[in-house]
Short mmCIF file of N, CA, C and O in Angstrom, two decimals:
data_model
loop_
_atom_site.label_atom_id
_atom_site.label_comp_id
_atom_site.label_asym_id
_atom_site.label_seq_id
_atom_site.Cartn_x
_atom_site.Cartn_y
_atom_site.Cartn_z
N MET D 1 0.82 -1.20 0.01
CA MET D 1 0.00 0.01 0.00
C MET D 1 0.86 1.25 0.00
O MET D 1 0.86 2.02 -0.94
N THR D 2 1.64 1.45 1.06
CA THR D 2 2.49 2.63 1.13
C THR D 2 3.66 2.50 0.14
O THR D 2 4.08 1.38 -0.17
N THR D 3 4.15 3.60 -0.36
CA THR D 3 5.31 3.58 -1.24
C THR D 3 6.59 3.87 -0.45
O THR D 3 7.67 3.78 -0.97
N LEU D 4 6.44 4.22 0.82
CA LEU D 4 7.60 4.50 1.68
C LEU D 4 8.34 3.18 1.94
O LEU D 4 7.73 2.15 2.16
N GLN D 5 9.68 3.30 1.93
CA GLN D 5 10.51 2.12 2.12
C GLN D 5 11.59 2.38 3.16
O GLN D 5 11.87 3.51 3.50
N ILE D 6 12.19 1.30 3.61
CA ILE D 6 13.31 1.41 4.52
C ILE D 6 14.38 2.28 3.87
O ILE D 6 14.70 2.13 2.69
N GLY D 7 14.90 3.23 4.65
CA GLY D 7 15.92 4.15 4.14
C GLY D 7 15.36 5.48 3.69
O GLY D 7 16.10 6.45 3.54
N ASP D 8 14.04 5.56 3.49
CA ASP D 8 13.40 6.84 3.13
C ASP D 8 13.32 7.73 4.33
O ASP D 8 13.23 7.25 5.47
N LYS D 9 13.31 9.04 4.09
CA LYS D 9 13.06 10.00 5.14
C LYS D 9 11.57 9.93 5.47
O LYS D 9 10.73 9.91 4.57
N ALA D 10 11.23 9.86 6.74
CA ALA D 10 9.82 9.83 7.14
C ALA D 10 9.17 11.18 6.81
O ALA D 10 9.81 12.22 6.96
N PRO D 11 7.93 11.17 6.35
CA PRO D 11 7.25 12.43 6.08
C PRO D 11 7.15 13.27 7.35
O PRO D 11 6.88 12.74 8.44
N ASN D 12 7.43 14.56 7.18
CA ASN D 12 7.31 15.45 8.31
C ASN D 12 5.83 15.61 8.62
O ASN D 12 5.06 15.95 7.74
N PHE D 13 5.42 15.33 9.83
CA PHE D 13 4.01 15.44 10.16
C PHE D 13 3.77 16.37 11.33
O PHE D 13 4.69 16.67 12.08
N GLU D 14 2.55 16.84 11.41
CA GLU D 14 2.12 17.69 12.51
C GLU D 14 0.63 17.44 12.69
O GLU D 14 -0.15 17.57 11.76
N ALA D 15 0.23 17.01 13.90
CA ALA D 15 -1.17 16.72 14.19
C ALA D 15 -1.39 16.80 15.68
O ALA D 15 -0.45 16.72 16.47
N LYS D 16 -2.66 16.94 16.08
CA LYS D 16 -2.98 17.02 17.50
C LYS D 16 -3.21 15.63 18.07
O LYS D 16 -3.78 14.77 17.41
N ASP D 17 -2.75 15.47 19.32
CA ASP D 17 -2.99 14.20 20.01
C ASP D 17 -4.32 14.24 20.78
O ASP D 17 -5.10 15.21 20.63
N GLU D 18 -4.54 13.23 21.60
CA GLU D 18 -5.81 13.10 22.30
C GLU D 18 -6.08 14.26 23.28
O GLU D 18 -7.22 14.50 23.65
N LYS D 19 -5.05 14.98 23.68
CA LYS D 19 -5.21 16.09 24.61
C LYS D 19 -5.22 17.45 23.91
O LYS D 19 -5.28 18.49 24.54
N GLY D 20 -5.07 17.42 22.57
CA GLY D 20 -5.02 18.66 21.83
C GLY D 20 -3.62 19.25 21.68
O GLY D 20 -3.46 20.34 21.15
N ASN D 21 -2.60 18.51 22.14
CA ASN D 21 -1.22 18.93 21.99
C ASN D 21 -0.76 18.64 20.57
O ASN D 21 -1.03 17.56 20.07
N VAL D 22 -0.03 19.58 19.97
CA VAL D 22 0.49 19.37 18.62
C VAL D 22 1.74 18.50 18.72
O VAL D 22 2.66 18.78 19.50
N ARG D 23 1.77 17.44 17.94
CA ARG D 23 2.92 16.53 17.86
C ARG D 23 3.49 16.61 16.44
O ARG D 23 2.73 16.62 15.49
N LYS D 24 4.83 16.69 16.39
CA LYS D 24 5.52 16.77 15.09
C LYS D 24 6.62 15.72 15.04
O LYS D 24 7.15 15.33 16.11
N LEU D 25 6.98 15.33 13.86
CA LEU D 25 8.11 14.39 13.71
C LEU D 25 9.36 14.95 14.40
O LEU D 25 10.09 14.24 15.06
N SER D 26 9.58 16.26 14.25
CA SER D 26 10.78 16.88 14.82
C SER D 26 10.84 16.76 16.35
O SER D 26 11.91 16.85 16.93
N ASP D 27 9.68 16.54 17.01
CA ASP D 27 9.69 16.33 18.46
C ASP D 27 10.49 15.08 18.84
O ASP D 27 10.89 14.94 20.00
N TYR D 28 10.66 14.19 17.90
CA TYR D 28 11.30 12.90 18.16
C TYR D 28 12.74 12.82 17.66
O TYR D 28 13.34 11.75 17.66
N THR D 29 13.28 13.95 17.23
CA THR D 29 14.68 13.97 16.77
C THR D 29 15.57 13.49 17.92
O THR D 29 15.42 13.95 19.05
N GLY D 30 16.46 12.57 17.62
CA GLY D 30 17.35 12.02 18.63
C GLY D 30 16.77 10.83 19.34
O GLY D 30 17.43 10.23 20.22
N LYS D 31 15.52 10.48 19.02
CA LYS D 31 14.87 9.31 19.63
C LYS D 31 14.39 8.40 18.50
O LYS D 31 14.16 8.83 17.38
N LYS D 32 14.18 7.13 18.83
CA LYS D 32 13.58 6.20 17.89
C LYS D 32 12.07 6.26 18.11
O LYS D 32 11.61 6.38 19.25
N LEU D 33 11.31 6.17 17.03
CA LEU D 33 9.86 6.27 17.13
C LEU D 33 9.16 5.10 16.46
O LEU D 33 9.48 4.76 15.32
N VAL D 34 8.24 4.49 17.19
CA VAL D 34 7.34 3.50 16.63
C VAL D 34 6.06 4.24 16.33
O VAL D 34 5.36 4.69 17.25
N LEU D 35 5.74 4.41 15.06
CA LEU D 35 4.54 5.12 14.63
C LEU D 35 3.59 4.08 14.05
O LEU D 35 3.80 3.54 12.96
N PHE D 36 2.54 3.75 14.84
CA PHE D 36 1.63 2.73 14.38
C PHE D 36 0.27 3.30 13.99
O PHE D 36 -0.31 4.09 14.69
N PHE D 37 -0.16 2.91 12.80
CA PHE D 37 -1.43 3.36 12.24
C PHE D 37 -2.42 2.21 12.39
O PHE D 37 -2.10 1.06 12.06
N TYR D 38 -3.60 2.53 12.88
CA TYR D 38 -4.62 1.50 13.10
C TYR D 38 -5.97 2.03 12.63
O TYR D 38 -6.22 3.23 12.65
N PRO D 39 -6.85 1.13 12.18
CA PRO D 39 -8.13 1.54 11.59
C PRO D 39 -9.10 2.28 12.54
O PRO D 39 -9.63 3.31 12.16
N LYS D 40 -9.29 1.76 13.73
CA LYS D 40 -10.31 2.39 14.60
C LYS D 40 -10.12 2.02 16.04
O LYS D 40 -10.05 0.84 16.41
N ALA D 41 -10.06 3.03 16.92
CA ALA D 41 -9.91 2.79 18.36
C ALA D 41 -11.07 1.97 18.88
O ALA D 41 -12.20 2.09 18.39
N SER D 42 -10.80 1.17 19.87
CA SER D 42 -11.80 0.35 20.59
C SER D 42 -12.34 -0.84 19.81
O SER D 42 -13.24 -1.51 20.29
N THR D 43 -11.79 -1.14 18.64
CA THR D 43 -12.20 -2.35 17.93
C THR D 43 -11.28 -3.49 18.41
O THR D 43 -10.19 -3.23 18.92
N PRO D 44 -11.72 -4.74 18.25
CA PRO D 44 -10.95 -5.85 18.83
C PRO D 44 -9.49 -5.94 18.34
O PRO D 44 -8.58 -6.08 19.18
N GLY D 45 -9.26 -5.85 17.04
CA GLY D 45 -7.88 -5.98 16.52
C GLY D 45 -6.99 -4.82 16.96
O GLY D 45 -5.83 -5.03 17.35
N CYS D 46 -7.54 -3.64 16.92
CA CYS D 46 -6.76 -2.45 17.32
C CYS D 46 -6.46 -2.48 18.81
O CYS D 46 -5.37 -2.10 19.23
N THR D 47 -7.43 -2.95 19.59
CA THR D 47 -7.20 -3.04 21.03
C THR D 47 -6.15 -4.08 21.34
O THR D 47 -5.27 -3.86 22.19
N ALA D 48 -6.18 -5.22 20.65
CA ALA D 48 -5.15 -6.25 20.87
C ALA D 48 -3.77 -5.67 20.56
O ALA D 48 -2.80 -5.90 21.31
N GLU D 49 -3.66 -4.93 19.47
CA GLU D 49 -2.38 -4.35 19.07
C GLU D 49 -1.91 -3.34 20.11
O GLU D 49 -0.75 -3.40 20.55
N ALA D 50 -2.77 -2.41 20.49
CA ALA D 50 -2.37 -1.37 21.43
C ALA D 50 -2.02 -1.96 22.80
O ALA D 50 -1.07 -1.52 23.43
N CYS D 51 -2.78 -2.96 23.23
CA CYS D 51 -2.49 -3.58 24.53
C CYS D 51 -1.19 -4.38 24.48
O CYS D 51 -0.46 -4.43 25.48
N ASN D 52 -0.86 -4.98 23.35
CA ASN D 52 0.42 -5.68 23.22
C ASN D 52 1.57 -4.67 23.36
O ASN D 52 2.56 -4.92 24.03
N LEU D 53 1.43 -3.49 22.72
CA LEU D 53 2.46 -2.46 22.85
C LEU D 53 2.51 -1.92 24.28
O LEU D 53 3.59 -1.71 24.84
N ARG D 54 1.33 -1.75 24.91
CA ARG D 54 1.26 -1.29 26.30
C ARG D 54 1.99 -2.26 27.23
O ARG D 54 2.79 -1.87 28.09
N ASP D 55 1.70 -3.56 27.06
CA ASP D 55 2.26 -4.57 27.96
C ASP D 55 3.77 -4.67 27.83
O ASP D 55 4.42 -5.20 28.74
N ASN D 56 4.32 -4.21 26.74
CA ASN D 56 5.76 -4.28 26.50
C ASN D 56 6.41 -2.88 26.46
O ASN D 56 7.54 -2.72 26.01
N TYR D 57 5.66 -1.90 26.96
CA TYR D 57 6.10 -0.50 26.87
C TYR D 57 7.49 -0.29 27.50
O TYR D 57 8.32 0.42 26.93
N GLN D 58 7.73 -0.89 28.66
CA GLN D 58 9.04 -0.71 29.30
C GLN D 58 10.19 -1.25 28.44
O GLN D 58 11.28 -0.68 28.45
N SER D 59 9.95 -2.33 27.69
CA SER D 59 10.97 -2.86 26.79
C SER D 59 11.29 -1.85 25.69
O SER D 59 12.47 -1.68 25.32
N PHE D 60 10.25 -1.18 25.19
CA PHE D 60 10.49 -0.14 24.17
C PHE D 60 11.30 1.02 24.74
O PHE D 60 12.28 1.46 24.13
N LEU D 61 10.92 1.49 25.92
CA LEU D 61 11.64 2.60 26.55
C LEU D 61 13.10 2.22 26.80
O LEU D 61 14.00 3.03 26.57
N ALA D 62 13.32 1.00 27.27
CA ALA D 62 14.67 0.53 27.56
C ALA D 62 15.55 0.54 26.32
O ALA D 62 16.77 0.72 26.41
N LYS D 63 14.94 0.34 25.15
CA LYS D 63 15.69 0.33 23.90
C LYS D 63 15.69 1.71 23.20
O LYS D 63 16.10 1.83 22.05
N GLY D 64 15.14 2.73 23.89
CA GLY D 64 15.18 4.08 23.36
C GLY D 64 14.05 4.45 22.42
O GLY D 64 14.16 5.42 21.67
N TYR D 65 12.96 3.68 22.45
CA TYR D 65 11.85 3.95 21.54
C TYR D 65 10.74 4.73 22.22
O TYR D 65 10.41 4.48 23.37
N GLU D 66 10.15 5.66 21.48
CA GLU D 66 8.89 6.29 21.86
C GLU D 66 7.82 5.61 20.99
O GLU D 66 8.12 5.12 19.91
N ILE D 67 6.57 5.61 21.45
CA ILE D 67 5.48 5.03 20.69
C ILE D 67 4.42 6.09 20.48
O ILE D 67 4.09 6.84 21.40
N LEU D 68 3.89 6.15 19.26
CA LEU D 68 2.81 7.09 18.92
C LEU D 68 1.86 6.39 17.97
O LEU D 68 2.25 5.83 16.97
N GLY D 69 0.57 6.39 18.35
CA GLY D 69 -0.44 5.76 17.51
C GLY D 69 -1.17 6.81 16.68
O GLY D 69 -1.25 7.97 17.09
N VAL D 70 -1.72 6.40 15.53
CA VAL D 70 -2.44 7.31 14.65
C VAL D 70 -3.67 6.63 14.06
O VAL D 70 -3.58 5.52 13.55
N SER D 71 -4.81 7.32 14.14
CA SER D 71 -6.01 6.90 13.41
C SER D 71 -6.82 8.14 13.11
O SER D 71 -6.47 9.24 13.55
N ALA D 72 -7.91 7.97 12.38
CA ALA D 72 -8.76 9.10 12.01
C ALA D 72 -9.84 9.35 13.07
O ALA D 72 -10.76 10.13 12.84
N ASP D 73 -9.72 8.71 14.22
CA ASP D 73 -10.71 8.90 15.29
C ASP D 73 -10.56 10.29 15.90
O ASP D 73 -9.51 10.90 15.86
N SER D 74 -11.63 10.74 16.55
CA SER D 74 -11.63 12.03 17.24
C SER D 74 -10.76 11.95 18.48
O SER D 74 -10.48 10.87 19.01
N ALA D 75 -10.35 13.11 18.97
CA ALA D 75 -9.53 13.19 20.19
C ALA D 75 -10.28 12.57 21.37
O ALA D 75 -9.68 11.85 22.17
N LYS D 76 -11.56 12.78 21.44
CA LYS D 76 -12.38 12.24 22.53
C LYS D 76 -12.37 10.71 22.50
O LYS D 76 -12.19 10.04 23.53
N ARG D 77 -12.55 10.14 21.31
CA ARG D 77 -12.54 8.68 21.19
C ARG D 77 -11.15 8.11 21.55
O ARG D 77 -11.06 7.09 22.23
N GLN D 78 -10.09 8.82 21.11
CA GLN D 78 -8.73 8.38 21.45
C GLN D 78 -8.53 8.40 22.97
O GLN D 78 -8.00 7.47 23.55
N GLN D 79 -8.97 9.50 23.62
CA GLN D 79 -8.79 9.65 25.07
C GLN D 79 -9.57 8.57 25.82
O GLN D 79 -9.07 7.99 26.78
N ASN D 80 -10.79 8.29 25.39
CA ASN D 80 -11.59 7.24 26.02
C ASN D 80 -10.92 5.89 25.92
O ASN D 80 -10.92 5.10 26.87
N TRP D 81 -10.31 5.62 24.77
CA TRP D 81 -9.58 4.34 24.54
C TRP D 81 -8.36 4.25 25.47
O TRP D 81 -8.10 3.21 26.05
N ILE D 82 -7.63 5.35 25.55
CA ILE D 82 -6.46 5.42 26.44
C ILE D 82 -6.91 5.13 27.87
O ILE D 82 -6.29 4.31 28.58
N ASN D 83 -7.96 5.79 28.32
CA ASN D 83 -8.46 5.61 29.68
C ASN D 83 -8.90 4.18 29.94
O ASN D 83 -8.55 3.60 30.98
N LYS D 84 -9.66 3.62 29.03
CA LYS D 84 -10.21 2.28 29.21
C LYS D 84 -9.13 1.21 29.32
O LYS D 84 -9.25 0.27 30.08
N HIS D 85 -8.07 1.36 28.52
CA HIS D 85 -7.03 0.32 28.47
C HIS D 85 -5.69 0.75 29.09
O HIS D 85 -4.68 0.05 28.93
N GLU D 86 -5.69 1.92 29.74
CA GLU D 86 -4.49 2.44 30.40
C GLU D 86 -3.28 2.42 29.45
O GLU D 86 -2.19 1.91 29.78
N LEU D 87 -3.49 3.00 28.28
CA LEU D 87 -2.40 3.08 27.29
C LEU D 87 -1.42 4.17 27.72
O LEU D 87 -1.83 5.28 27.99
N PRO D 88 -0.12 3.86 27.75
CA PRO D 88 0.87 4.81 28.27
C PRO D 88 1.46 5.74 27.20
O PRO D 88 2.36 6.51 27.47
N PHE D 89 0.94 5.67 25.98
CA PHE D 89 1.47 6.49 24.88
C PHE D 89 0.35 7.34 24.30
O PHE D 89 -0.82 7.08 24.51
N SER D 90 0.77 8.37 23.56
CA SER D 90 -0.20 9.30 22.95
C SER D 90 -0.73 8.76 21.63
O SER D 90 -0.07 7.93 20.97
N LEU D 91 -1.91 9.24 21.27
CA LEU D 91 -2.55 8.85 20.00
C LEU D 91 -2.93 10.12 19.24
O LEU D 91 -3.55 11.02 19.81
N LEU D 92 -2.55 10.17 17.98
CA LEU D 92 -2.92 11.31 17.13
C LEU D 92 -4.34 11.13 16.64
O LEU D 92 -4.73 10.06 16.19
N ALA D 93 -5.11 12.21 16.74
CA ALA D 93 -6.49 12.25 16.22
C ALA D 93 -6.42 12.91 14.84
O ALA D 93 -6.59 14.11 14.68
N ASP D 94 -6.13 12.11 13.84
CA ASP D 94 -5.88 12.61 12.47
C ASP D 94 -7.16 12.59 11.65
O ASP D 94 -7.26 11.90 10.62
N GLU D 95 -8.17 13.32 12.11
CA GLU D 95 -9.47 13.31 11.46
C GLU D 95 -9.43 13.79 10.02
O GLU D 95 -10.24 13.39 9.18
N GLU D 96 -8.49 14.69 9.70
CA GLU D 96 -8.36 15.21 8.33
C GLU D 96 -7.50 14.29 7.47
O GLU D 96 -7.29 14.54 6.28
N LYS D 97 -6.94 13.24 8.08
CA LYS D 97 -6.13 12.24 7.40
C LYS D 97 -4.86 12.79 6.76
O LYS D 97 -4.34 12.24 5.79
N GLU D 98 -4.32 13.86 7.33
CA GLU D 98 -3.11 14.46 6.76
C GLU D 98 -1.89 13.56 6.99
O GLU D 98 -1.09 13.34 6.08
N VAL D 99 -1.74 13.03 8.19
CA VAL D 99 -0.61 12.14 8.51
C VAL D 99 -0.82 10.81 7.79
O VAL D 99 0.11 10.25 7.20
N ILE D 100 -2.06 10.33 7.84
CA ILE D 100 -2.41 9.05 7.20
C ILE D 100 -2.08 9.09 5.71
O ILE D 100 -1.45 8.17 5.17
N ASN D 101 -2.45 10.17 5.05
CA ASN D 101 -2.15 10.30 3.61
C ASN D 101 -0.66 10.51 3.35
O ASN D 101 -0.12 10.00 2.38
N ALA D 102 0.01 11.27 4.23
CA ALA D 102 1.46 11.49 4.04
C ALA D 102 2.23 10.17 4.07
O ALA D 102 3.21 10.01 3.36
N PHE D 103 1.75 9.23 4.89
CA PHE D 103 2.42 7.92 4.97
C PHE D 103 1.84 6.90 3.99
O PHE D 103 2.30 5.78 3.90
N GLY D 104 0.81 7.31 3.24
CA GLY D 104 0.30 6.48 2.14
C GLY D 104 -0.42 5.23 2.56
O GLY D 104 -0.32 4.18 1.89
N ILE D 105 -1.16 5.29 3.66
CA ILE D 105 -1.80 4.06 4.14
C ILE D 105 -3.34 4.11 4.10
O ILE D 105 -3.98 3.28 4.71
N TRP D 106 -3.88 5.07 3.38
CA TRP D 106 -5.33 5.17 3.18
C TRP D 106 -5.64 4.61 1.80
O TRP D 106 -4.99 4.98 0.82
N GLY D 107 -6.62 3.70 1.71
CA GLY D 107 -6.96 3.17 0.41
C GLY D 107 -8.01 2.09 0.49
O GLY D 107 -8.59 1.83 1.54
N PRO D 108 -8.30 1.45 -0.64
CA PRO D 108 -9.35 0.44 -0.72
C PRO D 108 -9.04 -0.77 0.14
O PRO D 108 -7.92 -1.23 0.17
N LYS D 109 -10.08 -1.24 0.84
CA LYS D 109 -9.98 -2.42 1.69
C LYS D 109 -11.22 -3.29 1.44
O LYS D 109 -12.22 -2.80 0.92
N LYS D 110 -11.11 -4.55 1.85
CA LYS D 110 -12.25 -5.46 1.78
C LYS D 110 -12.47 -6.04 3.18
O LYS D 110 -11.51 -6.42 3.86
N PHE D 111 -13.75 -6.09 3.57
CA PHE D 111 -14.11 -6.72 4.84
C PHE D 111 -15.47 -7.34 4.69
O PHE D 111 -16.42 -6.67 4.31
N MET D 112 -15.54 -8.64 4.92
CA MET D 112 -16.79 -9.38 4.81
C MET D 112 -17.50 -9.12 3.47
O MET D 112 -18.70 -8.86 3.40
N GLY D 113 -16.70 -9.16 2.41
CA GLY D 113 -17.23 -9.02 1.05
C GLY D 113 -17.53 -7.59 0.60
O GLY D 113 -17.89 -7.37 -0.54
N LYS D 114 -17.34 -6.62 1.49
CA LYS D 114 -17.61 -5.23 1.11
C LYS D 114 -16.30 -4.50 0.87
O LYS D 114 -15.32 -4.70 1.59
N GLU D 115 -16.31 -3.63 -0.12
CA GLU D 115 -15.14 -2.79 -0.38
C GLU D 115 -15.40 -1.40 0.12
O GLU D 115 -16.50 -0.88 -0.02
N TYR D 116 -14.38 -0.80 0.72
CA TYR D 116 -14.50 0.56 1.23
C TYR D 116 -13.08 1.13 1.37
O TYR D 116 -12.09 0.38 1.31
N ASP D 117 -12.96 2.43 1.55
CA ASP D 117 -11.67 3.07 1.80
C ASP D 117 -11.42 3.12 3.30
O ASP D 117 -12.35 3.41 4.08
N GLY D 118 -10.19 2.88 3.69
CA GLY D 118 -9.86 2.92 5.11
C GLY D 118 -8.36 2.90 5.33
O GLY D 118 -7.57 2.92 4.38
N ILE D 119 -8.00 2.86 6.60
CA ILE D 119 -6.57 2.82 7.00
C ILE D 119 -6.08 1.39 6.91
O ILE D 119 -6.71 0.48 7.45
N HIS D 120 -4.95 1.22 6.27
CA HIS D 120 -4.29 -0.07 6.23
C HIS D 120 -3.36 -0.15 7.46
O HIS D 120 -2.43 0.67 7.57
N ARG D 121 -3.61 -1.09 8.35
CA ARG D 121 -2.83 -1.22 9.58
C ARG D 121 -1.37 -1.40 9.21
O ARG D 121 -0.97 -2.39 8.58
N THR D 122 -0.56 -0.40 9.58
CA THR D 122 0.85 -0.39 9.20
C THR D 122 1.65 0.29 10.31
O THR D 122 1.16 1.23 10.92
N THR D 123 2.86 -0.21 10.55
CA THR D 123 3.72 0.41 11.55
C THR D 123 5.04 0.80 10.88
O THR D 123 5.61 0.04 10.10
N PHE D 124 5.49 2.02 11.21
CA PHE D 124 6.77 2.52 10.75
C PHE D 124 7.69 2.68 11.95
O PHE D 124 7.31 3.28 12.95
N VAL D 125 8.91 2.14 11.83
CA VAL D 125 9.92 2.32 12.85
C VAL D 125 10.89 3.36 12.28
O VAL D 125 11.47 3.17 11.21
N ILE D 126 11.00 4.48 12.99
CA ILE D 126 11.77 5.63 12.50
C ILE D 126 12.96 5.86 13.43
O ILE D 126 12.81 5.87 14.66
N ASP D 127 14.16 6.04 12.84
CA ASP D 127 15.34 6.21 13.67
C ASP D 127 15.50 7.64 14.19
O ASP D 127 14.65 8.51 13.95
N GLU D 128 16.58 7.87 14.90
CA GLU D 128 16.83 9.15 15.56
C GLU D 128 16.94 10.32 14.59
O GLU D 128 16.79 11.47 14.98
N ASN D 129 17.22 10.02 13.33
CA ASN D 129 17.40 11.08 12.33
C ASN D 129 16.20 11.22 11.41
O ASN D 129 16.26 11.90 10.38
N GLY D 130 15.08 10.56 11.74
CA GLY D 130 13.87 10.67 10.93
C GLY D 130 13.86 9.77 9.71
O GLY D 130 13.08 9.97 8.77
N VAL D 131 14.73 8.76 9.70
CA VAL D 131 14.80 7.82 8.57
C VAL D 131 14.05 6.54 8.94
O VAL D 131 14.17 6.03 10.07
N ILE D 132 13.27 6.03 7.99
CA ILE D 132 12.50 4.82 8.24
C ILE D 132 13.43 3.59 8.30
O ILE D 132 14.16 3.30 7.37
N GLU D 133 13.38 2.92 9.45
CA GLU D 133 14.20 1.71 9.70
C GLU D 133 13.45 0.46 9.30
O GLU D 133 14.06 -0.54 8.95
N ASP D 134 12.13 0.48 9.44
CA ASP D 134 11.34 -0.70 9.13
C ASP D 134 9.91 -0.28 8.81
O ASP D 134 9.41 0.74 9.32
N VAL D 135 9.28 -1.03 7.91
CA VAL D 135 7.86 -0.85 7.57
C VAL D 135 7.21 -2.21 7.79
O VAL D 135 7.59 -3.18 7.13
N ILE D 136 6.24 -2.25 8.70
CA ILE D 136 5.56 -3.52 8.98
C ILE D 136 4.14 -3.40 8.45
O ILE D 136 3.31 -2.70 9.03
N ALA D 137 3.88 -4.06 7.32
CA ALA D 137 2.58 -3.96 6.67
C ALA D 137 1.66 -5.11 7.05
O ALA D 137 0.44 -4.97 7.01
N LYS D 138 2.25 -6.22 7.46
CA LYS D 138 1.43 -7.37 7.89
C LYS D 138 1.54 -7.49 9.41
O LYS D 138 2.26 -8.34 9.95
N VAL D 139 0.82 -6.61 10.10
CA VAL D 139 0.89 -6.53 11.55
C VAL D 139 0.16 -7.72 12.18
O VAL D 139 -0.97 -8.03 11.82
N LYS D 140 0.86 -8.38 13.10
CA LYS D 140 0.23 -9.43 13.93
C LYS D 140 -0.15 -8.74 15.24
O LYS D 140 0.72 -8.46 16.08
N THR D 141 -1.44 -8.45 15.39
CA THR D 141 -1.88 -7.59 16.48
C THR D 141 -1.48 -8.09 17.87
O THR D 141 -1.14 -7.30 18.74
N LYS D 142 -1.49 -9.40 18.08
CA LYS D 142 -1.19 -9.94 19.41
C LYS D 142 0.29 -10.17 19.64
O LYS D 142 0.72 -10.48 20.75
N GLU D 143 1.09 -10.00 18.59
CA GLU D 143 2.54 -10.22 18.70
C GLU D 143 3.32 -9.09 18.07
O GLU D 143 4.45 -9.28 17.57
N HIS D 144 2.74 -7.90 18.10
CA HIS D 144 3.35 -6.79 17.39
C HIS D 144 4.72 -6.38 17.95
O HIS D 144 5.63 -6.05 17.19
N THR D 145 4.86 -6.44 19.25
CA THR D 145 6.14 -6.09 19.86
C THR D 145 7.29 -6.92 19.28
O THR D 145 8.33 -6.39 18.95
N ASN D 146 7.04 -8.23 19.13
CA ASN D 146 8.07 -9.12 18.57
C ASN D 146 8.41 -8.73 17.15
O ASN D 146 9.59 -8.83 16.73
N GLN D 147 7.43 -8.29 16.38
CA GLN D 147 7.69 -7.86 15.00
C GLN D 147 8.60 -6.62 14.98
O GLN D 147 9.44 -6.47 14.10
N ILE D 148 8.40 -5.72 15.93
CA ILE D 148 9.14 -4.48 15.96
C ILE D 148 10.55 -4.67 16.54
O ILE D 148 11.52 -4.20 15.95
N LEU D 149 10.64 -5.34 17.67
CA LEU D 149 11.92 -5.46 18.37
C LEU D 149 12.75 -6.67 17.94
O LEU D 149 13.92 -6.76 18.33
N LYS D 150 12.18 -7.58 17.15
CA LYS D 150 12.79 -8.82 16.70
C LYS D 150 14.13 -9.09 17.32
O LYS D 150 15.18 -8.81 17.05
#
């Protein structure tokens, strides 16, 4: 789906998180960033993925990673999801799909025989200099940490 590849510069993004704070790629200069895109907060697959990252959050911090989630959900929906599952990381409320489109993960999908446009679950691992280290397009929601930290 995405045309971004390992070694590409990550698109510079700017969007508000669940609290209304503006987050930019430049905020993570000097840090490694796990940027995970998911279709919809509070759905079973997305919850499994986020909880897997939550349960292994200290391992990510120990290896110098920050985690940031992105979907087209509203800030209120993102905050409710964080509260319900005690997620320790921020979530971008990209309702205008600016970050989603910059990373090229919006497009046609099929679910139960129906076609529609939506977010393709994808994770980008970005190094300290804003360069993409890994693109995970086939996310295993319950084992996502292992895919990232291999």
